[in-house]
Amino acid sequence: MKRLSAKGFTLIELLTVIGIIMILAGLVFVVGPRMIERARITSWTQTCNEIRTTAVAFLTKKAVGADSFPPAYGYLKESIDPARQNEIGQPDPTDNKIHDERFFCMVPYISKLGYMRNYDVYDPFAKTSHDTDRDNVLSMLEFSLVGEKDARIGEYVFSPDAKTILYNGANLSDETSAQLKTQRPMLYIPVNLAQAKLVSQYYAKIMAMADNESILAGGNATRWNSDETFPTDPNDPNASKNPLKQLRFPPNRYDDFLLISVGPAADTGGIVTPMRVENGNVIDYSLEFLANVNKFDWYHVLALRAYYLATRDINGNHMQGNGLLDFDFRNRTRSGEAKPESYSQCKLWDNTTNLPGELCHLPNGTNGAGPLIYMPNKASGK
């Protein structure tokens, strides 16, 4: 074999070297983005840990009630006569101005924790918009005030409308326009765990009807009706009762919360906003979902639904779960939580009914990768 250069390589050796280089290049192409993604997720987790530390400090100061994490935007300040819901968004006769701030918390959690416009603790996967489900509009839980810094006092302030008018999913156009073109904070879902358990029990009762439609409705939290009744059971006097009847807002405290990022897939998949597929399109049906809910309770109900879905883990032995959140990006892309067989091979509590494989789908009916979900206390809400 002739030498090809003064370096002393034979043709076979040269081809071997080229092959190794091509293999290494291929590995960089495949592994590189994956490594970058994992590094970004690790950084995001560290940011969530920082927020958790600050939130725990807030709780121990008893700044809101007794031992409570801060309430979210849209939560009630105190209990109110449900009959007064028609006053929401309406001018007060005394000054002809809207004063929703009388009823609701109108300050974003990020402000209460001292992180307003600190983009280092905002969602690193949502740098261009507050929209988390790719429909180019803001649902109620997506709404988070942007604010402007007042140089005179060194604090962030909000517009007069934003301070006094509650967002209902269709108003405050100037504010929503700003939010649709700026980085958003992580979604913050504070709950009272006792209430979260009641919600989980409600959806479990729906799933216990054991037909495919009911299992999917309960698993994906597609409805909310406190007047709904369930089949009686001579061995359980409470079988027909609806757990939602026990909910009262606001609760006495918020003792758990979630942080949700849109994640690498940039889509919360119907966890935050009630969504479904119709005629090939994914649509928001929040108003239909809230049809039986008093307007004072809208934000509380949407948050409890989001908490239930974000913490859902129902594929395992008799619905006991497998320790992996069903809708978390990491579990869906690495551990098979997005595969139909991860559910269809599991059984309902009755030990005879197999779960439908469609439970692998996100709540919006698609089989996307899902968002990133941070559980600071590892509470399940079950």
Short mmCIF file of C-alpha atoms in Angstrom, two decimals:
data_model
loop_
_atom_site.label_atom_id
_atom_site.label_comp_id
_atom_site.label_asym_id
_atom_site.label_seq_id
_atom_site.Cartn_x
_atom_site.Cartn_y
_atom_site.Cartn_z
CA MET A 1 0.00 0.00 0.00
CA LYS A 2 1.42 3.38 -1.02
CA ARG A 3 1.92 6.09 1.52
CA LEU A 4 -0.48 9.00 0.97
CA SER A 5 1.55 11.65 2.74
CA ALA A 6 4.69 12.34 4.63
CA LYS A 7 2.69 11.81 7.79
CA GLY A 8 2.76 8.09 7.04
CA PHE A 9 -1.01 7.31 6.81
CA THR A 10 -2.17 4.49 4.56
CA LEU A 11 -5.48 4.81 2.71
CA ILE A 12 -7.12 2.38 5.15
CA GLU A 13 -5.83 4.32 8.15
CA LEU A 14 -7.01 7.60 6.67
CA LEU A 15 -10.48 6.21 6.02
CA THR A 16 -10.58 4.89 9.56
CA VAL A 17 -9.73 8.32 10.97
CA ILE A 18 -12.39 9.95 8.79
CA GLY A 19 -14.94 7.40 9.98
CA ILE A 20 -14.14 8.10 13.62
CA ILE A 21 -14.46 11.84 13.04
CA MET A 22 -17.86 11.34 11.38
CA ILE A 23 -19.06 9.17 14.28
CA LEU A 24 -17.93 11.77 16.81
CA ALA A 25 -19.61 14.52 14.80
CA GLY A 26 -22.80 12.49 14.77
CA LEU A 27 -22.62 12.02 18.54
CA VAL A 28 -22.17 15.75 19.05
CA PHE A 29 -25.16 16.40 16.79
CA VAL A 30 -27.38 13.95 18.69
CA VAL A 31 -26.07 14.18 22.25
CA GLY A 32 -25.19 17.88 22.23
CA PRO A 33 -28.76 19.28 22.17
CA ARG A 34 -29.83 16.68 24.72
CA MET A 35 -27.03 17.70 27.07
CA ILE A 36 -27.90 21.36 26.62
CA GLU A 37 -31.55 20.60 27.38
CA ARG A 38 -30.66 18.72 30.55
CA ALA A 39 -28.39 21.56 31.66
CA ARG A 40 -31.21 24.08 31.14
CA ILE A 41 -33.59 21.92 33.16
CA THR A 42 -31.03 21.61 35.95
CA SER A 43 -30.64 25.39 36.00
CA TRP A 44 -34.42 25.79 36.03
CA THR A 45 -34.68 23.44 39.03
CA GLN A 46 -32.13 25.52 40.90
CA THR A 47 -34.18 28.63 40.18
CA CYS A 48 -37.29 26.91 41.51
CA ASN A 49 -35.37 25.96 44.64
CA GLU A 50 -34.54 29.64 45.16
CA ILE A 51 -38.20 30.61 44.77
CA ARG A 52 -39.15 27.88 47.22
CA THR A 53 -36.69 29.24 49.80
CA THR A 54 -38.15 32.73 49.45
CA ALA A 55 -41.73 31.43 49.62
CA VAL A 56 -40.96 29.45 52.79
CA ALA A 57 -39.50 32.60 54.34
CA PHE A 58 -42.71 34.41 53.42
CA LEU A 59 -44.73 31.64 55.06
CA THR A 60 -42.77 31.73 58.31
CA LYS A 61 -43.30 35.48 58.59
CA LYS A 62 -47.06 34.81 58.65
CA ALA A 63 -47.52 37.68 56.24
CA VAL A 64 -50.87 36.37 55.02
CA GLY A 65 -53.08 34.79 57.65
CA ALA A 66 -51.51 31.96 59.62
CA ASP A 67 -48.58 30.12 58.08
CA SER A 68 -49.53 30.64 54.46
CA PHE A 69 -47.77 30.90 51.14
CA PRO A 70 -48.75 34.06 49.26
CA PRO A 71 -52.08 33.94 47.41
CA ALA A 72 -52.10 34.13 43.63
CA TYR A 73 -53.55 36.86 41.46
CA GLY A 74 -57.35 36.59 41.32
CA TYR A 75 -57.75 34.81 44.66
CA LEU A 76 -60.33 36.18 47.08
CA LYS A 77 -59.05 38.31 49.93
CA GLU A 78 -61.83 37.14 52.23
CA SER A 79 -65.13 35.30 52.06
CA ILE A 80 -67.87 37.24 50.35
CA ASP A 81 -71.60 36.82 49.78
CA PRO A 82 -71.81 34.80 46.53
CA ALA A 83 -74.85 36.87 45.50
CA ARG A 84 -72.56 39.86 45.00
CA GLN A 85 -70.78 38.29 42.01
CA ASN A 86 -72.56 40.71 39.68
CA GLU A 87 -70.50 43.54 41.21
CA ILE A 88 -67.31 42.15 39.67
CA GLY A 89 -66.12 44.38 36.83
CA GLN A 90 -68.92 46.87 37.36
CA PRO A 91 -68.56 50.58 38.23
CA ASP A 92 -69.23 51.55 41.83
CA PRO A 93 -72.13 54.03 42.09
CA THR A 94 -70.13 56.27 44.44
CA ASP A 95 -67.38 57.18 41.93
CA ASN A 96 -68.36 55.33 38.74
CA LYS A 97 -65.09 53.35 38.83
CA ILE A 98 -64.46 49.62 39.02
CA HIS A 99 -63.05 48.40 42.31
CA ASP A 100 -62.41 44.68 41.98
CA GLU A 101 -59.46 45.14 44.34
CA ARG A 102 -62.03 45.18 47.16
CA PHE A 103 -62.55 41.46 46.62
CA PHE A 104 -59.43 40.01 44.98
CA CYS A 105 -55.69 39.84 45.33
CA MET A 106 -54.52 41.99 42.42
CA VAL A 107 -50.75 41.71 42.89
CA PRO A 108 -48.72 38.94 41.17
CA TYR A 109 -46.93 36.50 43.46
CA ILE A 110 -43.61 37.47 41.90
CA SER A 111 -44.06 40.94 43.37
CA LYS A 112 -44.90 39.61 46.83
CA LEU A 113 -41.72 37.54 46.80
CA GLY A 114 -39.58 40.49 45.67
CA TYR A 115 -38.72 39.16 42.21
CA MET A 116 -40.65 41.59 40.01
CA ARG A 117 -38.93 41.88 36.61
CA ASN A 118 -35.99 39.84 37.89
CA TYR A 119 -35.71 37.74 34.76
CA ASP A 120 -33.14 35.45 36.35
CA VAL A 121 -36.02 33.80 38.23
CA TYR A 122 -38.57 33.99 35.41
CA ASP A 123 -39.38 31.07 33.13
CA PRO A 124 -36.26 30.47 31.00
CA PHE A 125 -38.36 28.56 28.46
CA ALA A 126 -40.93 31.37 28.01
CA LYS A 127 -38.84 34.37 27.04
CA THR A 128 -41.11 35.88 24.41
CA SER A 129 -44.67 35.62 25.74
CA HIS A 130 -46.90 34.93 28.74
CA ASP A 131 -48.95 32.57 26.54
CA THR A 132 -48.28 29.01 27.73
CA ASP A 133 -50.49 26.97 25.40
CA ARG A 134 -49.78 28.42 21.97
CA ASP A 135 -53.20 29.89 21.29
CA ASN A 136 -51.96 33.51 21.22
CA VAL A 137 -54.37 34.64 23.93
CA LEU A 138 -54.08 34.77 27.70
CA SER A 139 -56.28 32.60 29.86
CA MET A 140 -56.87 33.62 33.46
CA LEU A 141 -54.06 31.65 35.09
CA GLU A 142 -51.62 32.79 32.39
CA PHE A 143 -52.20 36.43 33.28
CA SER A 144 -49.35 38.03 35.27
CA LEU A 145 -48.93 41.81 35.48
CA VAL A 146 -45.82 43.22 33.82
CA GLY A 147 -45.58 46.53 35.69
CA GLU A 148 -43.24 49.47 35.23
CA LYS A 149 -40.56 50.66 37.62
CA ASP A 150 -41.26 54.01 39.26
CA ALA A 151 -37.85 55.67 39.56
CA ARG A 152 -39.09 57.96 42.33
CA ILE A 153 -39.84 55.14 44.74
CA GLY A 154 -37.74 52.36 43.22
CA GLU A 155 -40.70 49.98 43.02
CA TYR A 156 -42.76 48.43 40.25
CA VAL A 157 -46.21 49.88 39.78
CA PHE A 158 -49.21 48.86 37.72
CA SER A 159 -51.60 50.85 35.57
CA PRO A 160 -54.79 52.19 37.20
CA ASP A 161 -56.89 49.66 35.29
CA ALA A 162 -54.62 46.76 36.22
CA LYS A 163 -54.82 47.74 39.89
CA THR A 164 -58.61 47.88 40.01
CA ILE A 165 -60.04 45.63 37.27
CA LEU A 166 -59.77 41.84 37.53
CA TYR A 167 -58.71 40.03 34.39
CA ASN A 168 -61.56 37.86 33.10
CA GLY A 169 -59.90 36.36 30.04
CA ALA A 170 -61.06 39.01 27.60
CA ASN A 171 -60.43 42.50 29.04
CA LEU A 172 -57.40 44.68 29.86
CA SER A 173 -56.19 44.69 26.25
CA ASP A 174 -53.23 47.03 26.85
CA GLU A 175 -51.91 44.84 29.64
CA THR A 176 -52.40 41.58 27.74
CA SER A 177 -50.70 43.03 24.66
CA ALA A 178 -47.63 43.75 26.78
CA GLN A 179 -47.71 40.27 28.29
CA LEU A 180 -47.91 38.60 24.90
CA LYS A 181 -44.50 40.00 23.97
CA THR A 182 -42.44 39.67 27.13
CA GLN A 183 -40.90 36.93 29.26
CA ARG A 184 -43.20 35.50 31.91
CA PRO A 185 -42.65 34.31 35.48
CA MET A 186 -43.15 30.67 36.30
CA LEU A 187 -46.81 29.75 36.76
CA TYR A 188 -47.52 29.69 40.48
CA ILE A 189 -50.36 27.50 41.80
CA PRO A 190 -50.86 27.82 45.58
CA VAL A 191 -53.47 25.57 47.18
CA ASN A 192 -54.84 24.37 50.45
CA LEU A 193 -53.95 20.67 50.54
CA ALA A 194 -57.21 19.66 52.21
CA GLN A 195 -59.08 21.31 49.34
CA ALA A 196 -56.79 19.69 46.76
CA LYS A 197 -57.65 16.28 48.24
CA LEU A 198 -61.37 16.99 47.90
CA VAL A 199 -60.85 17.82 44.22
CA SER A 200 -58.90 14.60 43.72
CA GLN A 201 -61.74 12.68 45.38
CA TYR A 202 -64.27 14.32 43.05
CA TYR A 203 -62.41 13.23 39.94
CA ALA A 204 -61.83 9.77 41.41
CA LYS A 205 -65.61 9.40 41.81
CA ILE A 206 -66.08 10.28 38.15
CA MET A 207 -63.45 7.74 37.09
CA ALA A 208 -65.04 5.08 39.33
CA MET A 209 -68.05 5.00 36.97
CA ALA A 210 -65.63 2.81 34.98
CA ASP A 211 -66.78 3.57 31.44
CA ASN A 212 -64.20 4.96 29.04
CA GLU A 213 -65.78 8.41 28.81
CA SER A 214 -65.94 8.84 32.59
CA ILE A 215 -62.40 7.59 33.14
CA LEU A 216 -61.08 10.12 30.64
CA ALA A 217 -63.28 12.91 32.05
CA GLY A 218 -62.03 12.28 35.58
CA GLY A 219 -58.44 11.70 34.57
CA ASN A 220 -58.28 14.88 32.52
CA ALA A 221 -60.53 17.05 34.74
CA THR A 222 -62.79 18.06 31.89
CA ARG A 223 -65.69 19.25 34.07
CA TRP A 224 -66.50 20.86 37.41
CA ASN A 225 -69.98 20.60 38.89
CA SER A 226 -70.59 20.76 42.63
CA ASP A 227 -74.23 19.70 42.06
CA GLU A 228 -73.23 16.42 40.43
CA THR A 229 -74.31 13.30 42.33
CA PHE A 230 -72.87 9.80 42.23
CA PRO A 231 -74.23 6.25 42.54
CA THR A 232 -75.20 5.12 46.02
CA ASP A 233 -73.41 2.34 47.84
CA PRO A 234 -75.07 0.50 50.78
CA ASN A 235 -71.60 -0.01 52.26
CA ASP A 236 -70.64 3.66 51.99
CA PRO A 237 -73.12 6.32 53.13
CA ASN A 238 -70.95 9.04 51.55
CA ALA A 239 -70.66 7.40 48.13
CA SER A 240 -73.22 9.64 46.44
CA LYS A 241 -71.96 12.88 48.00
CA ASN A 242 -69.98 15.37 45.97
CA PRO A 243 -66.67 16.43 47.61
CA LEU A 244 -66.82 19.81 45.85
CA LYS A 245 -69.73 20.76 48.11
CA GLN A 246 -67.25 21.13 50.96
CA LEU A 247 -65.12 23.78 49.26
CA ARG A 248 -65.21 27.32 50.62
CA PHE A 249 -63.09 30.17 49.30
CA PRO A 250 -60.72 31.55 50.29
CA PRO A 251 -59.32 28.71 52.42
CA ASN A 252 -57.78 29.54 55.79
CA ARG A 253 -54.27 29.03 54.39
CA TYR A 254 -52.25 27.98 51.38
CA ASP A 255 -49.96 25.22 52.57
CA ASP A 256 -48.59 23.97 49.26
CA PHE A 257 -47.85 25.30 45.79
CA LEU A 258 -46.56 24.27 42.39
CA LEU A 259 -44.34 26.03 39.89
CA ILE A 260 -44.95 25.21 36.24
CA SER A 261 -42.70 26.09 33.31
CA VAL A 262 -43.72 25.71 29.69
CA GLY A 263 -40.56 23.61 29.39
CA PRO A 264 -38.58 22.77 26.23
CA ALA A 265 -41.82 21.95 24.39
CA ALA A 266 -43.17 25.46 25.21
CA ASP A 267 -46.68 24.17 25.90
CA THR A 268 -48.60 23.47 29.12
CA GLY A 269 -50.93 21.15 27.22
CA GLY A 270 -54.26 22.07 28.82
CA ILE A 271 -53.10 21.75 32.44
CA VAL A 272 -53.39 25.47 33.13
CA THR A 273 -56.29 26.21 30.79
CA PRO A 274 -59.25 23.90 30.03
CA MET A 275 -58.68 23.02 26.37
CA ARG A 276 -59.82 20.34 23.97
CA VAL A 277 -59.55 19.36 20.32
CA GLU A 278 -62.46 20.38 18.10
CA ASN A 279 -62.44 20.02 14.30
CA GLY A 280 -58.71 19.52 14.39
CA ASN A 281 -58.06 22.65 16.44
CA VAL A 282 -57.22 22.99 20.13
CA ILE A 283 -59.67 25.43 21.72
CA ASP A 284 -60.04 27.07 25.12
CA TYR A 285 -63.33 26.15 26.81
CA SER A 286 -62.73 27.86 30.17
CA LEU A 287 -66.11 29.61 30.26
CA GLU A 288 -67.91 26.33 29.62
CA PHE A 289 -65.84 24.65 32.34
CA LEU A 290 -66.71 27.46 34.77
CA ALA A 291 -70.41 27.62 33.87
CA ASN A 292 -71.50 26.22 37.27
CA VAL A 293 -68.93 28.19 39.29
CA ASN A 294 -69.55 31.48 41.08
CA LYS A 295 -67.39 34.23 39.55
CA PHE A 296 -65.77 34.93 42.90
CA ASP A 297 -64.32 31.42 42.79
CA TRP A 298 -63.06 31.25 39.21
CA TYR A 299 -59.35 31.61 39.92
CA HIS A 300 -59.50 29.25 42.89
CA VAL A 301 -61.25 26.55 40.85
CA LEU A 302 -58.91 26.83 37.87
CA ALA A 303 -55.93 26.61 40.22
CA LEU A 304 -57.26 23.50 41.98
CA ARG A 305 -57.89 21.88 38.61
CA ALA A 306 -54.35 22.75 37.49
CA TYR A 307 -52.91 21.36 40.73
CA TYR A 308 -54.83 18.09 40.31
CA LEU A 309 -53.61 17.65 36.74
CA ALA A 310 -50.03 18.71 37.42
CA THR A 311 -49.75 16.18 40.26
CA ARG A 312 -51.64 13.41 38.48
CA ASP A 313 -50.03 9.97 38.76
CA ILE A 314 -52.61 7.31 38.01
CA ASN A 315 -50.80 4.63 36.03
CA GLY A 316 -49.80 1.94 38.46
CA ASN A 317 -51.20 -0.84 40.58
CA HIS A 318 -54.91 -0.08 41.04
CA MET A 319 -54.48 3.64 40.34
CA GLN A 320 -51.83 4.07 43.02
CA GLY A 321 -49.38 5.54 40.55
CA ASN A 322 -45.78 4.70 39.75
CA GLY A 323 -44.08 7.67 41.39
CA LEU A 324 -43.85 9.66 38.16
CA LEU A 325 -46.00 12.68 37.38
CA ASP A 326 -47.97 11.80 34.25
CA PHE A 327 -47.65 15.18 32.56
CA ASP A 328 -44.12 16.28 33.44
CA PHE A 329 -41.81 16.78 30.45
CA ARG A 330 -38.99 14.69 31.95
CA ASN A 331 -41.23 11.70 32.60
CA ARG A 332 -42.96 11.90 29.25
CA THR A 333 -39.76 12.13 27.23
CA ARG A 334 -37.56 9.81 29.29
CA SER A 335 -39.76 7.36 31.20
CA GLY A 336 -42.63 6.42 28.92
CA GLU A 337 -45.40 8.45 30.56
CA ALA A 338 -46.60 9.56 27.12
CA LYS A 339 -47.05 6.00 25.82
CA PRO A 340 -50.53 4.38 25.66
CA GLU A 341 -49.21 1.09 27.03
CA SER A 342 -48.11 2.86 30.21
CA TYR A 343 -51.83 3.18 31.03
CA SER A 344 -53.65 0.46 29.10
CA GLN A 345 -51.79 -2.24 31.05
CA CYS A 346 -53.02 -0.79 34.37
CA LYS A 347 -56.36 -1.44 36.02
CA LEU A 348 -58.94 0.70 37.78
CA TRP A 349 -59.61 0.10 41.48
CA ASP A 350 -62.20 -2.55 40.59
CA ASN A 351 -59.32 -4.75 39.37
CA THR A 352 -61.22 -5.64 36.20
CA THR A 353 -61.37 -2.44 34.14
CA ASN A 354 -58.26 -1.55 32.16
CA LEU A 355 -57.41 2.13 31.88
CA PRO A 356 -57.78 3.57 28.38
CA GLY A 357 -54.49 4.19 26.61
CA GLU A 358 -55.72 7.70 25.74
CA LEU A 359 -54.88 8.73 29.30
CA CYS A 360 -51.36 9.19 27.97
CA HIS A 361 -52.60 12.30 26.19
CA LEU A 362 -52.24 15.71 27.76
CA PRO A 363 -55.49 17.27 29.07
CA ASN A 364 -55.88 19.21 25.81
CA GLY A 365 -56.19 15.93 23.89
CA THR A 366 -52.78 16.01 22.24
CA ASN A 367 -49.82 13.76 22.98
CA GLY A 368 -47.22 16.46 23.45
CA ALA A 369 -44.15 16.41 25.69
CA GLY A 370 -45.76 18.43 28.48
CA PRO A 371 -44.45 21.21 30.74
CA LEU A 372 -41.93 21.11 33.56
CA ILE A 373 -43.56 20.74 36.99
CA TYR A 374 -41.88 21.61 40.28
CA MET A 375 -43.32 20.22 43.51
CA PRO A 376 -41.53 21.88 46.45
CA ASN A 377 -43.08 19.64 49.07
CA LYS A 378 -43.55 16.48 46.99
CA ALA A 379 -47.22 16.54 47.98
CA SER A 380 -49.57 14.57 45.75
CA GLY A 381 -52.93 16.12 46.53
CA LYS A 382 -54.45 12.63 46.76
#
